[in-house]
One Martini backbone bead per residue (centre of mass of N, CA, C, O) as a GRO file, in nm:
protein
  377
    1MET     BB    1  -3.930  -7.026   6.578
    2GLN     BB    2  -3.746  -7.280   6.490
    3ALA     BB    3  -3.654  -7.430   6.170
    4LEU     BB    4  -3.639  -7.734   5.955
    5LEU     BB    5  -3.499  -7.826   5.637
    6ALA     BB    6  -3.482  -8.164   5.515
    7LEU     BB    7  -3.306  -8.365   5.299
    8GLU     BB    8  -3.226  -8.679   5.175
    9ASP     BB    9  -2.916  -8.570   5.098
   10GLY     BB   10  -2.854  -8.364   5.366
   11THR     BB   11  -2.982  -8.104   5.324
   12LEU     BB   12  -2.992  -7.777   5.490
   13TYR     BB   13  -3.260  -7.556   5.623
   14ARG     BB   14  -3.287  -7.257   5.795
   15GLY     BB   15  -3.555  -7.114   6.009
   16THR     BB   16  -3.886  -6.988   6.050
   17ALA     BB   17  -4.173  -7.041   6.197
   18PHE     BB   18  -4.511  -7.096   6.064
   19GLY     BB   19  -4.797  -7.170   6.201
   20ALA     BB   20  -4.734  -7.465   6.269
   21THR     BB   21  -4.626  -7.746   6.452
   22GLY     BB   22  -4.363  -7.990   6.408
   23THR     BB   23  -4.390  -8.267   6.169
   24SER     BB   24  -4.322  -8.287   5.805
   25CYS     BB   25  -4.374  -8.481   5.511
   26GLY     BB   26  -4.231  -8.469   5.165
   27GLU     BB   27  -4.231  -8.362   4.850
   28VAL     BB   28  -4.009  -8.143   4.706
   29CYS     BB   29  -4.121  -7.835   4.558
   30PHE     BB   30  -4.175  -7.584   4.297
   31ASN     BB   31  -4.314  -7.245   4.253
   32THR     BB   32  -4.331  -6.966   4.001
   33SER     BB   33  -4.542  -6.798   4.113
   34MET     BB   34  -4.639  -6.457   4.205
   35SER     BB   35  -4.921  -6.580   4.267
   36GLY     BB   36  -5.155  -6.790   4.439
   37TYR     BB   37  -5.099  -6.930   4.723
   38GLN     BB   38  -5.383  -7.030   4.801
   39GLU     BB   39  -5.429  -7.216   4.559
   40VAL     BB   40  -5.188  -7.394   4.616
   41LEU     BB   41  -5.258  -7.490   4.908
   42THR     BB   42  -5.567  -7.603   4.800
   43ASP     BB   43  -5.449  -7.805   4.605
   44PRO     BB   44  -5.484  -8.148   4.571
   45SER     BB   45  -5.221  -8.199   4.390
   46TYR     BB   46  -5.031  -8.142   4.669
   47ARG     BB   47  -5.044  -8.400   4.792
   48GLY     BB   48  -4.747  -8.481   4.966
   49GLN     BB   49  -4.629  -8.176   4.951
   50ILE     BB   50  -4.358  -7.953   4.954
   51VAL     BB   51  -4.383  -7.603   4.907
   52ALA     BB   52  -4.195  -7.376   4.705
   53MET     BB   53  -4.155  -7.034   4.668
   54THR     BB   54  -3.990  -6.815   4.449
   55TYR     BB   55  -4.128  -6.590   4.552
   56PRO     BB   56  -4.026  -6.379   4.817
   57GLU     BB   57  -4.327  -6.255   4.874
   58ILE     BB   58  -4.555  -6.380   5.121
   59GLY     BB   59  -4.891  -6.270   5.228
   60ASN     BB   60  -4.976  -5.964   5.130
   61TYR     BB   61  -5.311  -6.047   5.068
   62GLY     BB   62  -5.393  -6.289   5.209
   63ILE     BB   63  -5.724  -6.430   5.289
   64HIS     BB   64  -5.992  -6.595   5.096
   65PRO     BB   65  -6.244  -6.827   5.070
   66ASP     BB   66  -6.306  -6.795   4.753
   67ASP     BB   67  -5.993  -6.902   4.678
   68ASN     BB   68  -6.047  -7.183   4.723
   69GLU     BB   69  -5.997  -7.523   4.587
   70SER     BB   70  -6.071  -7.619   4.877
   71ALA     BB   71  -6.149  -7.669   5.210
   72ALA     BB   72  -5.825  -7.708   5.238
   73PRO     BB   73  -5.523  -7.756   5.290
   74GLN     BB   74  -5.285  -7.996   5.115
   75VAL     BB   75  -5.020  -7.955   5.208
   76ALA     BB   76  -4.733  -8.053   5.397
   77GLY     BB   77  -4.582  -7.777   5.321
   78PHE     BB   78  -4.414  -7.441   5.362
   79VAL     BB   79  -4.188  -7.243   5.151
   80ILE     BB   80  -4.012  -6.932   5.227
   81ARG     BB   81  -3.860  -6.628   5.246
   82ASN     BB   82  -4.108  -6.413   5.302
   83LEU     BB   83  -4.321  -6.286   5.548
   84SER     BB   84  -4.565  -6.083   5.554
   85PRO     BB   85  -4.660  -5.847   5.802
   86ILE     BB   86  -4.891  -5.786   5.593
   87ALA     BB   87  -5.248  -5.757   5.480
   88SER     BB   88  -5.312  -5.587   5.172
   89ASN     BB   89  -5.665  -5.625   5.150
   90TRP     BB   90  -6.006  -5.590   5.125
   91ARG     BB   91  -6.057  -5.919   5.115
   92SER     BB   92  -5.929  -5.990   5.367
   93ARG     BB   93  -5.971  -6.232   5.655
   94GLU     BB   94  -5.668  -6.342   5.678
   95THR     BB   95  -5.379  -6.471   5.748
   96LEU     BB   96  -5.152  -6.695   5.655
   97GLU     BB   97  -5.061  -6.787   5.936
   98HIS     BB   98  -5.347  -6.849   6.046
   99PHE     BB   99  -5.434  -7.048   5.829
  100LEU     BB  100  -5.214  -7.263   5.894
  101TYR     BB  101  -5.275  -7.296   6.192
  102ARG     BB  102  -5.579  -7.383   6.162
  103HIS     BB  103  -5.468  -7.639   5.958
  104ASN     BB  104  -5.191  -7.767   6.044
  105ILE     BB  105  -4.952  -7.606   5.887
  106ILE     BB  106  -4.621  -7.602   5.798
  107GLY     BB  107  -4.393  -7.329   5.813
  108ILE     BB  108  -4.105  -7.172   5.635
  109GLN     BB  109  -3.884  -6.905   5.689
  110GLY     BB  110  -3.572  -6.785   5.556
  111VAL     BB  111  -3.525  -6.923   5.291
  112ASP     BB  112  -3.321  -7.011   5.022
  113THR     BB  113  -3.505  -7.051   4.738
  114ARG     BB  114  -3.290  -7.043   4.521
  115ALA     BB  115  -3.116  -7.279   4.620
  116LEU     BB  116  -3.342  -7.487   4.628
  117THR     BB  117  -3.419  -7.474   4.328
  118LEU     BB  118  -3.142  -7.550   4.214
  119LYS     BB  119  -3.131  -7.824   4.347
  120LEU     BB  120  -3.392  -7.946   4.211
  121ARG     BB  121  -3.296  -7.893   3.914
  122THR     BB  122  -3.038  -8.075   3.937
  123VAL     BB  123  -3.150  -8.351   4.105
  124GLY     BB  124  -3.440  -8.322   4.180
  125ALA     BB  125  -3.675  -8.449   4.343
  126LEU     BB  126  -3.728  -8.442   4.706
  127ARG     BB  127  -3.727  -8.552   5.006
  128GLY     BB  128  -3.883  -8.413   5.310
  129VAL     BB  129  -3.850  -8.200   5.615
  130ILE     BB  130  -4.046  -8.030   5.859
  131THR     BB  131  -3.920  -7.883   6.173
  132THR     BB  132  -3.967  -7.793   6.543
  133GLU     BB  133  -3.814  -8.010   6.658
  134PRO     BB  134  -3.545  -8.171   6.851
  135LEU     BB  135  -3.380  -8.255   6.595
  136THR     BB  136  -3.149  -8.393   6.436
  137PRO     BB  137  -3.022  -8.395   6.130
  138GLU     BB  138  -3.022  -8.705   6.109
  139GLU     BB  139  -3.321  -8.744   6.188
  140ALA     BB  140  -3.447  -8.570   5.965
  141VAL     BB  141  -3.333  -8.726   5.722
  142ALA     BB  142  -3.459  -8.997   5.799
  143ARG     BB  143  -3.751  -8.901   5.771
  144ALA     BB  144  -3.734  -8.832   5.472
  145ARG     BB  145  -3.649  -9.127   5.374
  146SER     BB  146  -3.927  -9.263   5.493
  147PHE     BB  147  -4.083  -9.137   5.275
  148HIS     BB  148  -4.379  -9.211   5.065
  149TYR     BB  149  -4.473  -9.127   4.737
  150LEU     BB  150  -4.428  -9.352   4.575
  151GLY     BB  151  -4.705  -9.581   4.564
  152ARG     BB  152  -4.924  -9.373   4.652
  153ASP     BB  153  -5.274  -9.309   4.721
  154PHE     BB  154  -5.395  -8.983   4.714
  155VAL     BB  155  -5.681  -8.981   4.594
  156LYS     BB  156  -5.828  -9.119   4.839
  157GLU     BB  157  -5.776  -8.851   5.022
  158VAL     BB  158  -5.950  -8.631   4.813
  159THR     BB  159  -6.196  -8.758   4.745
  160THR     BB  160  -6.508  -8.808   4.737
  161SER     BB  161  -6.748  -9.000   4.927
  162ALA     BB  162  -6.983  -8.871   4.744
  163PRO     BB  163  -7.213  -8.782   4.548
  164TYR     BB  164  -7.264  -8.463   4.363
  165THR     BB  165  -7.413  -8.150   4.298
  166TRP     BB  166  -7.281  -7.850   4.232
  167ASP     BB  167  -7.540  -7.655   4.237
  168GLU     BB  168  -7.597  -7.669   4.543
  169ASN     BB  169  -7.310  -7.471   4.583
  170ALA     BB  170  -7.258  -7.241   4.373
  171GLN     BB  171  -7.324  -6.966   4.512
  172GLU     BB  172  -7.100  -7.001   4.735
  173SER     BB  173  -6.857  -7.025   4.496
  174LEU     BB  174  -6.907  -6.753   4.390
  175SER     BB  175  -6.836  -6.464   4.293
  176PRO     BB  176  -6.967  -6.154   4.296
  177ILE     BB  177  -6.964  -6.124   3.986
  178GLU     BB  178  -7.101  -6.402   3.923
  179LYS     BB  179  -7.368  -6.336   4.077
  180ILE     BB  180  -7.457  -6.106   3.888
  181ASN     BB  181  -7.419  -6.289   3.665
  182SER     BB  182  -7.572  -6.479   3.451
  183LEU     BB  183  -7.626  -6.802   3.397
  184PRO     BB  184  -7.640  -7.047   3.195
  185ALA     BB  185  -7.800  -7.273   3.056
  186TYR     BB  186  -7.844  -7.592   3.027
  187ARG     BB  187  -7.681  -7.826   2.790
  188HIS     BB  188  -7.524  -8.034   2.984
  189ARG     BB  189  -7.476  -8.360   3.120
  190ILE     BB  190  -7.227  -8.443   3.364
  191VAL     BB  191  -6.947  -8.632   3.463
  192ALA     BB  192  -6.716  -8.609   3.748
  193TYR     BB  193  -6.413  -8.704   3.827
  194ASP     BB  194  -6.269  -8.724   4.157
  195PHE     BB  195  -5.909  -8.666   4.207
  196GLY     BB  196  -5.901  -8.338   4.295
  197ILE     BB  197  -6.095  -8.110   4.250
  198LYS     BB  198  -6.132  -7.791   4.141
  199ARG     BB  199  -6.342  -7.527   4.180
  200ASN     BB  200  -6.279  -7.372   3.910
  201ILE     BB  201  -6.367  -7.598   3.727
  202LEU     BB  202  -6.663  -7.596   3.810
  203ARG     BB  203  -6.717  -7.308   3.730
  204ARG     BB  204  -6.649  -7.334   3.430
  205LEU     BB  205  -6.858  -7.546   3.362
  206ARG     BB  206  -7.104  -7.377   3.446
  207GLN     BB  207  -7.044  -7.129   3.253
  208HIS     BB  208  -7.082  -7.357   3.000
  209GLY     BB  209  -7.357  -7.534   3.072
  210PHE     BB  210  -7.297  -7.741   3.303
  211GLN     BB  211  -7.415  -8.027   3.457
  212VAL     BB  212  -7.271  -8.145   3.767
  213THR     BB  213  -7.158  -8.472   3.855
  214VAL     BB  214  -6.988  -8.585   4.133
  215VAL     BB  215  -6.747  -8.852   4.165
  216PRO     BB  216  -6.579  -9.093   4.274
  217ALA     BB  217  -6.287  -9.254   4.178
  218GLU     BB  218  -6.429  -9.561   4.217
  219THR     BB  219  -6.628  -9.541   4.008
  220SER     BB  220  -6.796  -9.714   3.794
  221ALA     BB  221  -6.880  -9.744   3.471
  222GLU     BB  222  -7.170  -9.837   3.520
  223ASP     BB  223  -7.250  -9.594   3.706
  224VAL     BB  224  -7.199  -9.373   3.504
  225LEU     BB  225  -7.400  -9.472   3.279
  226ALA     BB  226  -7.657  -9.467   3.469
  227LEU     BB  227  -7.665  -9.139   3.454
  228LYS     BB  228  -7.677  -9.039   3.156
  229PRO     BB  229  -7.451  -8.881   3.021
  230ASP     BB  230  -7.305  -8.662   2.780
  231GLY     BB  231  -7.041  -8.657   2.967
  232LEU     BB  232  -6.681  -8.670   3.059
  233PHE     BB  233  -6.487  -8.576   3.345
  234LEU     BB  234  -6.132  -8.530   3.423
  235SER     BB  235  -5.943  -8.464   3.684
  236ASN     BB  236  -5.742  -8.361   3.893
  237GLY     BB  237  -5.438  -8.465   4.085
  238PRO     BB  238  -5.247  -8.679   4.278
  239GLY     BB  239  -4.962  -8.840   4.199
  240ASP     BB  240  -4.923  -9.158   4.065
  241PRO     BB  241  -5.072  -9.274   3.775
  242SER     BB  242  -4.981  -9.584   3.775
  243GLU     BB  243  -5.146  -9.664   4.053
  244LEU     BB  244  -5.450  -9.619   3.909
  245ARG     BB  245  -5.592  -9.895   3.801
  246TYR     BB  246  -5.898  -9.856   3.855
  247VAL     BB  247  -5.920  -9.618   3.657
  248HIS     BB  248  -5.818  -9.738   3.397
  249GLU     BB  249  -6.042  -9.957   3.375
  250ASN     BB  250  -6.292  -9.777   3.371
  251LEU     BB  251  -6.207  -9.610   3.118
  252ARG     BB  252  -6.189  -9.839   2.911
  253GLN     BB  253  -6.509  -9.882   2.930
  254LEU     BB  254  -6.567  -9.568   2.813
  255VAL     BB  255  -6.436  -9.584   2.559
  256GLY     BB  256  -6.661  -9.486   2.293
  257LYS     BB  257  -6.936  -9.409   2.479
  258ILE     BB  258  -6.810  -9.116   2.556
  259PRO     BB  259  -6.738  -8.808   2.602
  260ILE     BB  260  -6.395  -8.681   2.672
  261PHE     BB  261  -6.241  -8.478   2.941
  262GLY     BB  262  -5.903  -8.382   3.042
  263ILE     BB  263  -5.712  -8.285   3.343
  264CYS     BB  264  -5.405  -8.370   3.405
  265LEU     BB  265  -5.464  -8.647   3.557
  266GLY     BB  266  -5.681  -8.702   3.344
  267HIS     BB  267  -5.475  -8.722   3.114
  268GLN     BB  268  -5.318  -8.965   3.239
  269MET     BB  269  -5.560  -9.159   3.249
  270LEU     BB  270  -5.602  -9.164   2.944
  271THR     BB  271  -5.332  -9.275   2.868
  272TYR     BB  272  -5.389  -9.558   2.995
  273ALA     BB  273  -5.668  -9.620   2.860
  274LEU     BB  274  -5.514  -9.593   2.558
  275GLY     BB  275  -5.214  -9.749   2.611
  276GLY     BB  276  -5.024  -9.583   2.773
  277ARG     BB  277  -4.766  -9.377   2.932
  278THR     BB  278  -4.557  -9.268   3.200
  279PHE     BB  279  -4.334  -9.016   3.348
  280LYS     BB  280  -4.092  -8.879   3.549
  281LEU     BB  281  -4.001  -8.584   3.631
  282LYS     BB  282  -3.747  -8.422   3.764
  283PHE     BB  283  -3.930  -8.132   3.870
  284GLY     BB  284  -4.148  -8.030   3.706
  285HIS     BB  285  -4.461  -7.837   3.658
  286ARG     BB  286  -4.478  -7.516   3.843
  287GLY     BB  287  -4.696  -7.267   3.727
  288GLY     BB  288  -4.776  -6.950   3.519
  289ASN     BB  289  -4.530  -6.991   3.258
  290GLN     BB  290  -4.613  -7.210   3.037
  291PRO     BB  291  -4.526  -7.295   2.714
  292VAL     BB  292  -4.770  -7.377   2.454
  293LYS     BB  293  -4.800  -7.580   2.157
  294ASP     BB  294  -4.993  -7.602   1.874
  295LEU     BB  295  -4.952  -7.832   1.612
  296ARG     BB  296  -5.198  -7.734   1.424
  297THR     BB  297  -5.161  -7.391   1.452
  298GLY     BB  298  -4.902  -7.261   1.625
  299LYS     BB  299  -5.011  -7.180   1.886
  300VAL     BB  300  -4.940  -6.989   2.184
  301ALA     BB  301  -4.957  -7.064   2.534
  302ILE     BB  302  -5.012  -6.955   2.861
  303THR     BB  303  -4.962  -7.168   3.146
  304ALA     BB  304  -5.091  -7.365   3.404
  305GLN     BB  305  -4.900  -7.578   3.634
  306ASN     BB  306  -4.923  -7.926   3.806
  307HIS     BB  307  -4.664  -8.156   3.756
  308GLY     BB  308  -4.456  -8.479   3.770
  309PHE     BB  309  -4.586  -8.594   3.505
  310ALA     BB  310  -4.573  -8.767   3.177
  311THR     BB  311  -4.636  -8.832   2.860
  312ASP     BB  312  -4.546  -9.090   2.638
  313PRO     BB  313  -4.528  -9.068   2.300
  314GLU     BB  314  -4.418  -9.359   2.225
  315SER     BB  315  -4.683  -9.511   2.335
  316PHE     BB  316  -4.844  -9.387   2.053
  317LYS     BB  317  -4.725  -9.538   1.835
  318ASP     BB  318  -4.932  -9.639   1.592
  319THR     BB  319  -5.200  -9.485   1.671
  320ALA     BB  320  -5.509  -9.301   1.742
  321VAL     BB  321  -5.317  -9.114   1.893
  322VAL     BB  322  -5.270  -8.756   1.940
  323ILE     BB  323  -5.031  -8.514   1.959
  324THR     BB  324  -5.120  -8.159   1.998
  325GLN     BB  325  -4.916  -8.073   2.238
  326ILE     BB  326  -4.634  -7.870   2.357
  327ASN     BB  327  -4.356  -7.800   2.539
  328LEU     BB  328  -4.117  -7.538   2.493
  329ASN     BB  329  -3.901  -7.621   2.712
  330ASP     BB  330  -3.909  -7.977   2.673
  331GLY     BB  331  -4.132  -8.130   2.470
  332THR     BB  332  -4.368  -8.218   2.616
  333CYS     BB  333  -4.670  -8.341   2.671
  334GLU     BB  334  -5.000  -8.144   2.668
  335ALA     BB  335  -5.176  -8.311   2.446
  336LEU     BB  336  -5.471  -8.505   2.341
  337ALA     BB  337  -5.618  -8.721   2.080
  338HIS     BB  338  -5.875  -8.886   1.897
  339ARG     BB  339  -5.955  -9.006   1.579
  340GLU     BB  340  -6.245  -9.164   1.655
  341PHE     BB  341  -6.301  -9.019   1.926
  342PRO     BB  342  -6.452  -8.804   2.174
  343ILE     BB  343  -6.128  -8.719   2.271
  344PHE     BB  344  -5.963  -8.512   2.528
  345SER     BB  345  -5.651  -8.353   2.655
  346VAL     BB  346  -5.480  -8.178   2.930
  347GLN     BB  347  -5.201  -8.106   3.140
  348TYR     BB  348  -5.319  -7.846   3.216
  349HIS     BB  349  -5.482  -7.523   3.343
  350PRO     BB  350  -5.743  -7.350   3.204
  351GLU     BB  351  -5.884  -7.225   3.468
  352ALA     BB  352  -5.634  -7.035   3.565
  353ALA     BB  353  -5.559  -6.808   3.357
  354PRO     BB  354  -5.255  -6.665   3.291
  355GLY     BB  355  -5.284  -6.513   2.996
  356PRO     BB  356  -5.570  -6.530   3.101
  357ASN     BB  357  -5.739  -6.683   2.826
  358ASP     BB  358  -5.599  -6.901   2.643
  359ALA     BB  359  -5.753  -7.192   2.761
  360VAL     BB  360  -6.070  -7.165   2.799
  361PRO     BB  361  -6.201  -7.292   2.524
  362PHE     BB  362  -6.214  -7.597   2.611
  363PHE     BB  363  -6.504  -7.592   2.729
  364GLN     BB  364  -6.642  -7.530   2.459
  365GLU     BB  365  -6.528  -7.777   2.307
  366PHE     BB  366  -6.672  -7.983   2.479
  367SER     BB  367  -6.957  -7.897   2.406
  368GLU     BB  368  -6.926  -7.941   2.097
  369MET     BB  369  -6.847  -8.241   2.112
  370ILE     BB  370  -7.112  -8.337   2.234
  371ALA     BB  371  -7.300  -8.235   2.005
  372THR     BB  372  -7.132  -8.406   1.768
  373ARG     BB  373  -6.946  -8.656   1.840
  374ALA     BB  374  -6.658  -8.558   1.745
  375PRO     BB  375  -6.358  -8.552   1.661
  376ARG     BB  376  -6.062  -8.329   1.691
  377VAL     BB  377  -5.889  -8.497   1.434
   0.00000   0.00000   0.00000
């Protein structure tokens, strides 16, 4: 079946549909990872986005449920160059095409993803539509232009509806190797705000001795403190961080009262809670090859990233907030810490381990920070 990808500027890409059929709109972005397409598809941070993979062959190792970052795919659509005709992997339980079909996600293959990536890098992220319906190009472009990404609260679409303790389901979510290895005893009890939390973040926290209670994004500061946690974790998530004012306000009430560690959207939420602001990147950072430099040690780490907004360093000028890491590609802020309180955050995903373990120590640092309740700068 033929499919069409139409961008809001009138650019058209024709290809072949796979997965579901119909019409789907979203902000079109690209990911430069060479593997991990299942993790990309199921990452809640991609809610409302059509994702194009720059690597040309996708689907070659199939799908396994243990690799999901959430219960189902979160993307609005999937764009690739070639869909592998076979899934060659002893772990594979189904094909990528069947996975998308089962979850009603539209995919399009046969697209010149090099040209699409160059377009997005040149003009910036664009709204788009994938359709298998008999729409005219003009109708498809109009659908793309009618989609609203900015100003929409996607977090409310992906956050948990009720609090839960991760350990209730931990054994189901661990890999076979992790099930064999004994997990450490609990050292700290923490609360994790779910803005779209990835399962591997929860695994990493458990592996470092945290007992994790996950709460909805709208949970009040009073309710968080009533749980008497040793620390607070702020998760990744989708959308425009400036729109989540209810989160900003709750976190402002928690600053200075409890050690806090944030990742990705959690880093941006801390930015607002501490009096800073963010801005939208031209085309975002999405992939497993982003070099980040620690300004305190000079050490460079290779990181996995997925974000379209960044912290504005100027908004923290002459404050107690310190920018501790920067992206070596464009100089944007990648981490911050507070001079007076036990608070720090990173813009990227240490649990994804593309280095493969460059950034994993942050979880141990969080544990040590809780134990000492001392600032990291």
